[in-house]
Amino acid sequence: MELYDKKDPKSIERYGKGMIGKTFRQIWKENAESGSGSQTLMERTETSRYAERHSQKRYKGGMGNLVEECYFKYKSNSDSNPDFPEAGVELKVTPYKMTKKGMTAKERLILTMINYGELVKEPSFEESHVWQKSKLILLVWYLYQSGMVNLDFHIDFVNLFTPPPEDIEIIKEDYRKIQAKVRAGKAHELSEGDTLYLGAATKSSDSSKRTEQPYSDIEAKPRAFSYKNSYMNHILNCYISQGIETYEPIVQKGEHFDDFEGLVISKIDAYRGKSVPELCQIFNIDITKKKPKNLESMLAFRMLGVKGNQAEEFVKAGIVVKAIRIEANGKIKESMSFPTFKFKELVQQTWDDCDFGNYLRRTRFLFVVYRFDEAGRLNLQGGVFWNIPYKDLEGDVRKVWETTKQVLCAGLVVEIDNKGRFHNNFPKKTDNPVSHVRPHARDQQDTDELPDGRIYPKQCFWLNNDYILKQLKLYGF
């Protein structure tokens, strides 16, 4: 008797839910004891060596392959078709973790490798390879716990998932952006920050590996289509566990759009030229008693029709909203700060997988730009979506990060002046046109331990104010 109907997605899901509450070790053991499946597959999967090999961290698809072979009883393969071709269902095994804020997806979801040569030939998103692999996914979620052997992670959720219509429209845009960049011979400049929900994630165990691309002699990093980590968080909390509050959407049901980012900018530009007090009056924000610290960002959400300070689409995409103030003299006073880094953690990282680099690679920003006039009024200039250009990230930002690591490894040089102020040899703003390092501590008691054991005020990376202004000028500000 068949365990499930291979042609019926719901039958596959019902059978899959039998894994809930089990560990991967239990699934393997039950398979070894059952004697079911083809003899060849049984011989391959029933040994302890098989289980241990699939649980190794360097075997990225190990848990997924174990589920395929030991639970669904089919041989794992690299076929380009969905895992259950007759039902059009793709199987994906993915981790989540528990934090102080609740459940969160541990990582992005890799969908399928990008074949640059084939991608440029695809006539539409609906006929694309990535859509065939992602339009109906059986998501198997397991709880990741640090320090635990992979085989002992337990499975908590098993659900079919297909993106809702409003998400598909944005995913289509993301696909077209990635395809257009490859068609322009710029596959080597792809970045997850280019898109919103569907990303072009780096996919190689060797960061130096490169592959050919059409329309350019420059080799590019191997990449895969993926659902970004922020989008996986949304799927987990809103469709799977249903344990998080939903946010207000920018796009209302039935509202048509061809370009989501264009729609957002048009909504903001509708208020261009209005002063901050005028905007507060329009949106009934009282600033006579106390002015909110994030007022200019708050106003951006009101312009988008969102009453809170989060928008559903921005949460799904991990978009960061930044209000930028340009002074009357045409300059920006403040540089842009990022979270403080841990000294000991930074020296253990590599550039290709460091916190700061990954943040910039994966994050798309919405800059909402204001400018002071000669009378001192702060007026809205408009908005623009931005992510750091590839050449700046891999050039000047990389130099700053690598210099910072070298300084920490060699031993930070610290001097204290006669006013008790600390001076060090971290990269300064005058050293680099894009980025620098300086404190972001509340005070000198807000400290961290250096690799050599000394205690020193926390530091963070910054993007230079002059650099941000230069970027805005490229967009006409």
JSON list of N, CA and C in Angstrom, two decimals, residues 193-259:
[
{"chain": "A", "resi": 193, "resn": "GLY", "atom": "N", "xyz": [20.75, 42.78, -1.78]},
{"chain": "A", "resi": 193, "resn": "GLY", "atom": "CA", "xyz": [20.15, 44.07, -1.51]},
{"chain": "A", "resi": 193, "resn": "GLY", "atom": "C", "xyz": [19.46, 44.67, -2.73]},
{"chain": "A", "resi": 194, "resn": "ASP", "atom": "N", "xyz": [19.61, 44.04, -3.90]},
{"chain": "A", "resi": 194, "resn": "ASP", "atom": "CA", "xyz": [18.96, 44.55, -5.11]},
{"chain": "A", "resi": 194, "resn": "ASP", "atom": "C", "xyz": [17.45, 44.35, -5.08]},
{"chain": "A", "resi": 195, "resn": "THR", "atom": "N", "xyz": [17.00, 43.36, -4.31]},
{"chain": "A", "resi": 195, "resn": "THR", "atom": "CA", "xyz": [15.62, 42.90, -4.41]},
{"chain": "A", "resi": 195, "resn": "THR", "atom": "C", "xyz": [14.93, 42.85, -3.05]},
{"chain": "A", "resi": 196, "resn": "LEU", "atom": "N", "xyz": [13.65, 42.47, -3.06]},
{"chain": "A", "resi": 196, "resn": "LEU", "atom": "CA", "xyz": [12.85, 42.53, -1.84]},
{"chain": "A", "resi": 196, "resn": "LEU", "atom": "C", "xyz": [12.61, 41.16, -1.19]},
{"chain": "A", "resi": 197, "resn": "TYR", "atom": "N", "xyz": [11.92, 40.26, -1.87]},
{"chain": "A", "resi": 197, "resn": "TYR", "atom": "CA", "xyz": [11.60, 38.95, -1.30]},
{"chain": "A", "resi": 197, "resn": "TYR", "atom": "C", "xyz": [12.47, 37.83, -1.86]},
{"chain": "A", "resi": 198, "resn": "LEU", "atom": "N", "xyz": [12.69, 37.87, -3.18]},
{"chain": "A", "resi": 198, "resn": "LEU", "atom": "CA", "xyz": [13.47, 36.85, -3.87]},
{"chain": "A", "resi": 198, "resn": "LEU", "atom": "C", "xyz": [14.89, 37.36, -4.06]},
{"chain": "A", "resi": 199, "resn": "GLY", "atom": "N", "xyz": [15.87, 36.66, -3.47]},
{"chain": "A", "resi": 199, "resn": "GLY", "atom": "CA", "xyz": [17.24, 37.12, -3.53]},
{"chain": "A", "resi": 199, "resn": "GLY", "atom": "C", "xyz": [18.11, 36.26, -4.42]},
{"chain": "A", "resi": 200, "resn": "ALA", "atom": "N", "xyz": [19.27, 36.81, -4.78]},
{"chain": "A", "resi": 200, "resn": "ALA", "atom": "CA", "xyz": [20.30, 36.06, -5.50]},
{"chain": "A", "resi": 200, "resn": "ALA", "atom": "C", "xyz": [21.42, 35.82, -4.50]},
{"chain": "A", "resi": 201, "resn": "ALA", "atom": "N", "xyz": [21.33, 34.71, -3.78]},
{"chain": "A", "resi": 201, "resn": "ALA", "atom": "CA", "xyz": [22.25, 34.41, -2.68]},
{"chain": "A", "resi": 201, "resn": "ALA", "atom": "C", "xyz": [23.52, 33.74, -3.18]},
{"chain": "A", "resi": 202, "resn": "THR", "atom": "N", "xyz": [24.66, 34.09, -2.60]},
{"chain": "A", "resi": 202, "resn": "THR", "atom": "CA", "xyz": [25.90, 33.40, -2.94]},
{"chain": "A", "resi": 202, "resn": "THR", "atom": "C", "xyz": [25.77, 31.95, -2.51]},
{"chain": "A", "resi": 203, "resn": "LYS", "atom": "N", "xyz": [26.31, 31.04, -3.32]},
{"chain": "A", "resi": 203, "resn": "LYS", "atom": "CA", "xyz": [26.12, 29.61, -3.06]},
{"chain": "A", "resi": 203, "resn": "LYS", "atom": "C", "xyz": [27.37, 28.84, -3.45]},
{"chain": "A", "resi": 204, "resn": "SER", "atom": "N", "xyz": [28.36, 28.85, -2.57]},
{"chain": "A", "resi": 204, "resn": "SER", "atom": "CA", "xyz": [29.56, 28.06, -2.81]},
{"chain": "A", "resi": 204, "resn": "SER", "atom": "C", "xyz": [30.31, 27.91, -1.49]},
{"chain": "A", "resi": 205, "resn": "SER", "atom": "N", "xyz": [30.83, 26.72, -1.25]},
{"chain": "A", "resi": 205, "resn": "SER", "atom": "CA", "xyz": [31.61, 26.49, -0.04]},
{"chain": "A", "resi": 205, "resn": "SER", "atom": "C", "xyz": [32.97, 27.18, -0.13]},
{"chain": "A", "resi": 206, "resn": "ASP", "atom": "N", "xyz": [33.38, 27.52, -1.33]},
{"chain": "A", "resi": 206, "resn": "ASP", "atom": "CA", "xyz": [34.66, 28.20, -1.58]},
{"chain": "A", "resi": 206, "resn": "ASP", "atom": "C", "xyz": [34.35, 29.60, -2.08]},
{"chain": "A", "resi": 207, "resn": "SER", "atom": "N", "xyz": [34.64, 30.61, -1.26]},
{"chain": "A", "resi": 207, "resn": "SER", "atom": "CA", "xyz": [34.28, 31.99, -1.60]},
{"chain": "A", "resi": 207, "resn": "SER", "atom": "C", "xyz": [35.04, 32.52, -2.81]},
{"chain": "A", "resi": 208, "resn": "SER", "atom": "N", "xyz": [36.12, 31.84, -3.19]},
{"chain": "A", "resi": 208, "resn": "SER", "atom": "CA", "xyz": [36.90, 32.29, -4.35]},
{"chain": "A", "resi": 208, "resn": "SER", "atom": "C", "xyz": [36.39, 31.71, -5.67]},
{"chain": "A", "resi": 209, "resn": "LYS", "atom": "N", "xyz": [35.44, 30.80, -5.60]},
{"chain": "A", "resi": 209, "resn": "LYS", "atom": "CA", "xyz": [34.95, 30.13, -6.81]},
{"chain": "A", "resi": 209, "resn": "LYS", "atom": "C", "xyz": [34.17, 31.11, -7.69]},
{"chain": "A", "resi": 210, "resn": "ARG", "atom": "N", "xyz": [34.36, 31.02, -8.99]},
{"chain": "A", "resi": 210, "resn": "ARG", "atom": "CA", "xyz": [33.67, 31.86, -9.95]},
{"chain": "A", "resi": 210, "resn": "ARG", "atom": "C", "xyz": [33.18, 31.01, -11.11]},
{"chain": "A", "resi": 211, "resn": "THR", "atom": "N", "xyz": [32.18, 31.53, -11.82]},
{"chain": "A", "resi": 211, "resn": "THR", "atom": "CA", "xyz": [31.63, 30.82, -12.96]},
{"chain": "A", "resi": 211, "resn": "THR", "atom": "C", "xyz": [31.39, 31.79, -14.11]},
{"chain": "A", "resi": 212, "resn": "GLU", "atom": "N", "xyz": [31.28, 31.27, -15.31]},
{"chain": "A", "resi": 212, "resn": "GLU", "atom": "CA", "xyz": [31.08, 32.11, -16.48]},
{"chain": "A", "resi": 212, "resn": "GLU", "atom": "C", "xyz": [29.68, 32.72, -16.48]},
{"chain": "A", "resi": 213, "resn": "GLN", "atom": "N", "xyz": [29.55, 33.88, -17.10]},
{"chain": "A", "resi": 213, "resn": "GLN", "atom": "CA", "xyz": [28.25, 34.51, -17.31]},
{"chain": "A", "resi": 213, "resn": "GLN", "atom": "C", "xyz": [28.18, 34.96, -18.76]},
{"chain": "A", "resi": 214, "resn": "PRO", "atom": "N", "xyz": [26.96, 35.04, -19.33]},
{"chain": "A", "resi": 214, "resn": "PRO", "atom": "CA", "xyz": [26.83, 35.54, -20.69]},
{"chain": "A", "resi": 214, "resn": "PRO", "atom": "C", "xyz": [27.01, 37.06, -20.74]},
{"chain": "A", "resi": 215, "resn": "TYR", "atom": "N", "xyz": [27.40, 37.55, -21.88]},
{"chain": "A", "resi": 215, "resn": "TYR", "atom": "CA", "xyz": [27.50, 38.99, -22.15]},
{"chain": "A", "resi": 215, "resn": "TYR", "atom": "C", "xyz": [28.60, 39.69, -21.36]},
{"chain": "A", "resi": 216, "resn": "SER", "atom": "N", "xyz": [29.53, 38.93, -20.77]},
{"chain": "A", "resi": 216, "resn": "SER", "atom": "CA", "xyz": [30.65, 39.54, -20.07]},
{"chain": "A", "resi": 216, "resn": "SER", "atom": "C", "xyz": [31.77, 38.52, -19.92]},
{"chain": "A", "resi": 217, "resn": "ASP", "atom": "N", "xyz": [33.01, 39.01, -19.98]},
{"chain": "A", "resi": 217, "resn": "ASP", "atom": "CA", "xyz": [34.17, 38.14, -19.75]},
{"chain": "A", "resi": 217, "resn": "ASP", "atom": "C", "xyz": [34.50, 38.04, -18.26]},
{"chain": "A", "resi": 218, "resn": "ILE", "atom": "N", "xyz": [33.84, 38.84, -17.44]},
{"chain": "A", "resi": 218, "resn": "ILE", "atom": "CA", "xyz": [34.09, 38.81, -15.99]},
{"chain": "A", "resi": 218, "resn": "ILE", "atom": "C", "xyz": [33.34, 37.64, -15.38]},
{"chain": "A", "resi": 219, "resn": "GLU", "atom": "N", "xyz": [34.05, 36.78, -14.68]},
{"chain": "A", "resi": 219, "resn": "GLU", "atom": "CA", "xyz": [33.38, 35.64, -14.04]},
{"chain": "A", "resi": 219, "resn": "GLU", "atom": "C", "xyz": [32.65, 36.11, -12.78]},
{"chain": "A", "resi": 220, "resn": "ALA", "atom": "N", "xyz": [31.54, 35.44, -12.46]},
{"chain": "A", "resi": 220, "resn": "ALA", "atom": "CA", "xyz": [30.68, 35.83, -11.34]},
{"chain": "A", "resi": 220, "resn": "ALA", "atom": "C", "xyz": [30.64, 34.74, -10.28]},
{"chain": "A", "resi": 221, "resn": "LYS", "atom": "N", "xyz": [30.28, 35.13, -9.08]},
{"chain": "A", "resi": 221, "resn": "LYS", "atom": "CA", "xyz": [30.10, 34.15, -8.01]},
{"chain": "A", "resi": 221, "resn": "LYS", "atom": "C", "xyz": [28.91, 33.24, -8.33]},
{"chain": "A", "resi": 222, "resn": "PRO", "atom": "N", "xyz": [29.01, 31.95, -8.02]},
{"chain": "A", "resi": 222, "resn": "PRO", "atom": "CA", "xyz": [27.82, 31.09, -8.16]},
{"chain": "A", "resi": 222, "resn": "PRO", "atom": "C", "xyz": [26.74, 31.59, -7.20]},
{"chain": "A", "resi": 223, "resn": "ARG", "atom": "N", "xyz": [25.51, 31.67, -7.68]},
{"chain": "A", "resi": 223, "resn": "ARG", "atom": "CA", "xyz": [24.41, 32.16, -6.86]},
{"chain": "A", "resi": 223, "resn": "ARG", "atom": "C", "xyz": [23.18, 31.28, -7.03]},
{"chain": "A", "resi": 224, "resn": "ALA", "atom": "N", "xyz": [22.29, 31.39, -6.07]},
{"chain": "A", "resi": 224, "resn": "ALA", "atom": "CA", "xyz": [21.04, 30.64, -6.10]},
{"chain": "A", "resi": 224, "resn": "ALA", "atom": "C", "xyz": [19.89, 31.58, -5.81]},
{"chain": "A", "resi": 225, "resn": "PHE", "atom": "N", "xyz": [18.74, 31.32, -6.43]},
{"chain": "A", "resi": 225, "resn": "PHE", "atom": "CA", "xyz": [17.54, 32.03, -6.04]},
{"chain": "A", "resi": 225, "resn": "PHE", "atom": "C", "xyz": [17.17, 31.59, -4.62]},
{"chain": "A", "resi": 226, "resn": "SER", "atom": "N", "xyz": [16.74, 32.55, -3.81]},
{"chain": "A", "resi": 226, "resn": "SER", "atom": "CA", "xyz": [16.36, 32.21, -2.44]},
{"chain": "A", "resi": 226, "resn": "SER", "atom": "C", "xyz": [15.24, 33.13, -1.98]},
{"chain": "A", "resi": 227, "resn": "TYR", "atom": "N", "xyz": [14.45, 32.65, -1.03]},
{"chain": "A", "resi": 227, "resn": "TYR", "atom": "CA", "xyz": [13.56, 33.53, -0.29]},
{"chain": "A", "resi": 227, "resn": "TYR", "atom": "C", "xyz": [14.40, 34.12, 0.84]},
{"chain": "A", "resi": 228, "resn": "LYS", "atom": "N", "xyz": [14.43, 35.44, 0.92]},
{"chain": "A", "resi": 228, "resn": "LYS", "atom": "CA", "xyz": [15.30, 36.11, 1.87]},
{"chain": "A", "resi": 228, "resn": "LYS", "atom": "C", "xyz": [14.88, 35.80, 3.31]},
{"chain": "A", "resi": 229, "resn": "ASN", "atom": "N", "xyz": [15.82, 35.96, 4.21]},
{"chain": "A", "resi": 229, "resn": "ASN", "atom": "CA", "xyz": [15.58, 35.62, 5.62]},
{"chain": "A", "resi": 229, "resn": "ASN", "atom": "C", "xyz": [14.37, 36.36, 6.19]},
{"chain": "A", "resi": 230, "resn": "SER", "atom": "N", "xyz": [14.22, 37.63, 5.84]},
{"chain": "A", "resi": 230, "resn": "SER", "atom": "CA", "xyz": [13.09, 38.42, 6.33]},
{"chain": "A", "resi": 230, "resn": "SER", "atom": "C", "xyz": [11.77, 37.87, 5.82]},
{"chain": "A", "resi": 231, "resn": "TYR", "atom": "N", "xyz": [11.77, 37.39, 4.57]},
{"chain": "A", "resi": 231, "resn": "TYR", "atom": "CA", "xyz": [10.54, 36.81, 4.02]},
{"chain": "A", "resi": 231, "resn": "TYR", "atom": "C", "xyz": [10.23, 35.47, 4.68]},
{"chain": "A", "resi": 232, "resn": "MET", "atom": "N", "xyz": [11.26, 34.70, 4.97]},
{"chain": "A", "resi": 232, "resn": "MET", "atom": "CA", "xyz": [11.05, 33.43, 5.68]},
{"chain": "A", "resi": 232, "resn": "MET", "atom": "C", "xyz": [10.51, 33.67, 7.09]},
{"chain": "A", "resi": 233, "resn": "ASN", "atom": "N", "xyz": [10.96, 34.73, 7.74]},
{"chain": "A", "resi": 233, "resn": "ASN", "atom": "CA", "xyz": [10.40, 35.10, 9.05]},
{"chain": "A", "resi": 233, "resn": "ASN", "atom": "C", "xyz": [8.90, 35.33, 8.94]},
{"chain": "A", "resi": 234, "resn": "HIS", "atom": "N", "xyz": [8.51, 36.05, 7.88]},
{"chain": "A", "resi": 234, "resn": "HIS", "atom": "CA", "xyz": [7.09, 36.34, 7.68]},
{"chain": "A", "resi": 234, "resn": "HIS", "atom": "C", "xyz": [6.30, 35.05, 7.45]},
{"chain": "A", "resi": 235, "resn": "ILE", "atom": "N", "xyz": [6.82, 34.17, 6.61]},
{"chain": "A", "resi": 235, "resn": "ILE", "atom": "CA", "xyz": [6.14, 32.90, 6.34]},
{"chain": "A", "resi": 235, "resn": "ILE", "atom": "C", "xyz": [5.97, 32.11, 7.64]},
{"chain": "A", "resi": 236, "resn": "LEU", "atom": "N", "xyz": [7.05, 32.02, 8.42]},
{"chain": "A", "resi": 236, "resn": "LEU", "atom": "CA", "xyz": [7.01, 31.25, 9.65]},
{"chain": "A", "resi": 236, "resn": "LEU", "atom": "C", "xyz": [5.97, 31.78, 10.62]},
{"chain": "A", "resi": 237, "resn": "ASN", "atom": "N", "xyz": [5.97, 33.07, 10.82]},
{"chain": "A", "resi": 237, "resn": "ASN", "atom": "CA", "xyz": [5.13, 33.64, 11.87]},
{"chain": "A", "resi": 237, "resn": "ASN", "atom": "C", "xyz": [3.69, 33.91, 11.44]},
{"chain": "A", "resi": 238, "resn": "CYS", "atom": "N", "xyz": [3.47, 34.14, 10.17]},
{"chain": "A", "resi": 238, "resn": "CYS", "atom": "CA", "xyz": [2.12, 34.48, 9.72]},
{"chain": "A", "resi": 238, "resn": "CYS", "atom": "C", "xyz": [1.37, 33.33, 9.07]},
{"chain": "A", "resi": 239, "resn": "TYR", "atom": "N", "xyz": [2.08, 32.40, 8.45]},
{"chain": "A", "resi": 239, "resn": "TYR", "atom": "CA", "xyz": [1.41, 31.30, 7.76]},
{"chain": "A", "resi": 239, "resn": "TYR", "atom": "C", "xyz": [1.60, 29.96, 8.47]},
{"chain": "A", "resi": 240, "resn": "ILE", "atom": "N", "xyz": [2.69, 29.81, 9.18]},
{"chain": "A", "resi": 240, "resn": "ILE", "atom": "CA", "xyz": [2.99, 28.50, 9.77]},
{"chain": "A", "resi": 240, "resn": "ILE", "atom": "C", "xyz": [2.55, 28.44, 11.24]},
{"chain": "A", "resi": 241, "resn": "SER", "atom": "N", "xyz": [3.20, 29.26, 12.08]},
{"chain": "A", "resi": 241, "resn": "SER", "atom": "CA", "xyz": [2.85, 29.24, 13.50]},
{"chain": "A", "resi": 241, "resn": "SER", "atom": "C", "xyz": [1.71, 30.18, 13.84]},
{"chain": "A", "resi": 242, "resn": "GLN", "atom": "N", "xyz": [1.51, 31.20, 12.99]},
{"chain": "A", "resi": 242, "resn": "GLN", "atom": "CA", "xyz": [0.46, 32.20, 13.19]},
{"chain": "A", "resi": 242, "resn": "GLN", "atom": "C", "xyz": [0.55, 32.82, 14.59]},
{"chain": "A", "resi": 243, "resn": "GLY", "atom": "N", "xyz": [1.80, 33.11, 14.98]},
{"chain": "A", "resi": 243, "resn": "GLY", "atom": "CA", "xyz": [2.00, 33.60, 16.34]},
{"chain": "A", "resi": 243, "resn": "GLY", "atom": "C", "xyz": [2.47, 35.03, 16.44]},
{"chain": "A", "resi": 244, "resn": "ILE", "atom": "N", "xyz": [2.37, 35.82, 15.37]},
{"chain": "A", "resi": 244, "resn": "ILE", "atom": "CA", "xyz": [2.87, 37.18, 15.43]},
{"chain": "A", "resi": 244, "resn": "ILE", "atom": "C", "xyz": [1.80, 38.13, 14.90]},
{"chain": "A", "resi": 245, "resn": "GLU", "atom": "N", "xyz": [1.83, 39.35, 15.41]},
{"chain": "A", "resi": 245, "resn": "GLU", "atom": "CA", "xyz": [0.88, 40.34, 14.90]},
{"chain": "A", "resi": 245, "resn": "GLU", "atom": "C", "xyz": [1.18, 40.65, 13.44]},
{"chain": "A", "resi": 246, "resn": "THR", "atom": "N", "xyz": [0.12, 40.91, 12.69]},
{"chain": "A", "resi": 246, "resn": "THR", "atom": "CA", "xyz": [0.32, 41.30, 11.30]},
{"chain": "A", "resi": 246, "resn": "THR", "atom": "C", "xyz": [0.47, 42.81, 11.22]},
{"chain": "A", "resi": 247, "resn": "TYR", "atom": "N", "xyz": [1.20, 43.27, 10.21]},
{"chain": "A", "resi": 247, "resn": "TYR", "atom": "CA", "xyz": [1.42, 44.70, 10.04]},
{"chain": "A", "resi": 247, "resn": "TYR", "atom": "C", "xyz": [0.53, 45.23, 8.92]},
{"chain": "A", "resi": 248, "resn": "GLU", "atom": "N", "xyz": [0.34, 46.51, 8.93]},
{"chain": "A", "resi": 248, "resn": "GLU", "atom": "CA", "xyz": [-0.49, 47.13, 7.90]},
{"chain": "A", "resi": 248, "resn": "GLU", "atom": "C", "xyz": [0.25, 47.09, 6.56]},
{"chain": "A", "resi": 249, "resn": "PRO", "atom": "N", "xyz": [-0.47, 46.72, 5.50]},
{"chain": "A", "resi": 249, "resn": "PRO", "atom": "CA", "xyz": [0.17, 46.72, 4.17]},
{"chain": "A", "resi": 249, "resn": "PRO", "atom": "C", "xyz": [0.13, 48.10, 3.53]},
{"chain": "A", "resi": 250, "resn": "ILE", "atom": "N", "xyz": [1.09, 48.35, 2.67]},
{"chain": "A", "resi": 250, "resn": "ILE", "atom": "CA", "xyz": [1.08, 49.57, 1.87]},
{"chain": "A", "resi": 250, "resn": "ILE", "atom": "C", "xyz": [0.10, 49.40, 0.71]},
{"chain": "A", "resi": 251, "resn": "VAL", "atom": "N", "xyz": [0.16, 48.24, 0.08]},
{"chain": "A", "resi": 251, "resn": "VAL", "atom": "CA", "xyz": [-0.74, 47.93, -1.04]},
{"chain": "A", "resi": 251, "resn": "VAL", "atom": "C", "xyz": [-2.02, 47.32, -0.50]},
{"chain": "A", "resi": 252, "resn": "GLN", "atom": "N", "xyz": [-3.13, 47.97, -0.72]},
{"chain": "A", "resi": 252, "resn": "GLN", "atom": "CA", "xyz": [-4.41, 47.47, -0.25]},
{"chain": "A", "resi": 252, "resn": "GLN", "atom": "C", "xyz": [-4.93, 46.40, -1.21]},
{"chain": "A", "resi": 253, "resn": "LYS", "atom": "N", "xyz": [-5.75, 45.51, -0.69]},
{"chain": "A", "resi": 253, "resn": "LYS", "atom": "CA", "xyz": [-6.31, 44.44, -1.52]},
{"chain": "A", "resi": 253, "resn": "LYS", "atom": "C", "xyz": [-7.06, 45.05, -2.70]},
{"chain": "A", "resi": 254, "resn": "GLY", "atom": "N", "xyz": [-6.78, 44.54, -3.88]},
{"chain": "A", "resi": 254, "resn": "GLY", "atom": "CA", "xyz": [-7.42, 45.04, -5.08]},
{"chain": "A", "resi": 254, "resn": "GLY", "atom": "C", "xyz": [-6.68, 46.18, -5.73]},
{"chain": "A", "resi": 255, "resn": "GLU", "atom": "N", "xyz": [-5.68, 46.75, -5.02]},
{"chain": "A", "resi": 255, "resn": "GLU", "atom": "CA", "xyz": [-4.90, 47.85, -5.59]},
{"chain": "A", "resi": 255, "resn": "GLU", "atom": "C", "xyz": [-3.88, 47.30, -6.57]},
{"chain": "A", "resi": 256, "resn": "HIS", "atom": "N", "xyz": [-3.90, 47.77, -7.79]},
{"chain": "A", "resi": 256, "resn": "HIS", "atom": "CA", "xyz": [-3.01, 47.25, -8.82]},
{"chain": "A", "resi": 256, "resn": "HIS", "atom": "C", "xyz": [-1.72, 48.07, -8.88]},
{"chain": "A", "resi": 257, "resn": "PHE", "atom": "N", "xyz": [-0.62, 47.39, -9.11]},
{"chain": "A", "resi": 257, "resn": "PHE", "atom": "CA", "xyz": [0.65, 48.09, -9.31]},
{"chain": "A", "resi": 257, "resn": "PHE", "atom": "C", "xyz": [1.54, 47.27, -10.22]},
{"chain": "A", "resi": 258, "resn": "ASP", "atom": "N", "xyz": [2.34, 47.95, -11.01]},
{"chain": "A", "resi": 258, "resn": "ASP", "atom": "CA", "xyz": [3.31, 47.29, -11.88]},
{"chain": "A", "resi": 258, "resn": "ASP", "atom": "C", "xyz": [4.70, 47.30, -11.26]},
{"chain": "A", "resi": 259, "resn": "ASP", "atom": "N", "xyz": [4.93, 48.26, -10.37]},
{"chain": "A", "resi": 259, "resn": "ASP", "atom": "CA", "xyz": [6.26, 48.46, -9.79]},
{"chain": "A", "resi": 259, "resn": "ASP", "atom": "C", "xyz": [6.08, 48.89, -8.34]}
]
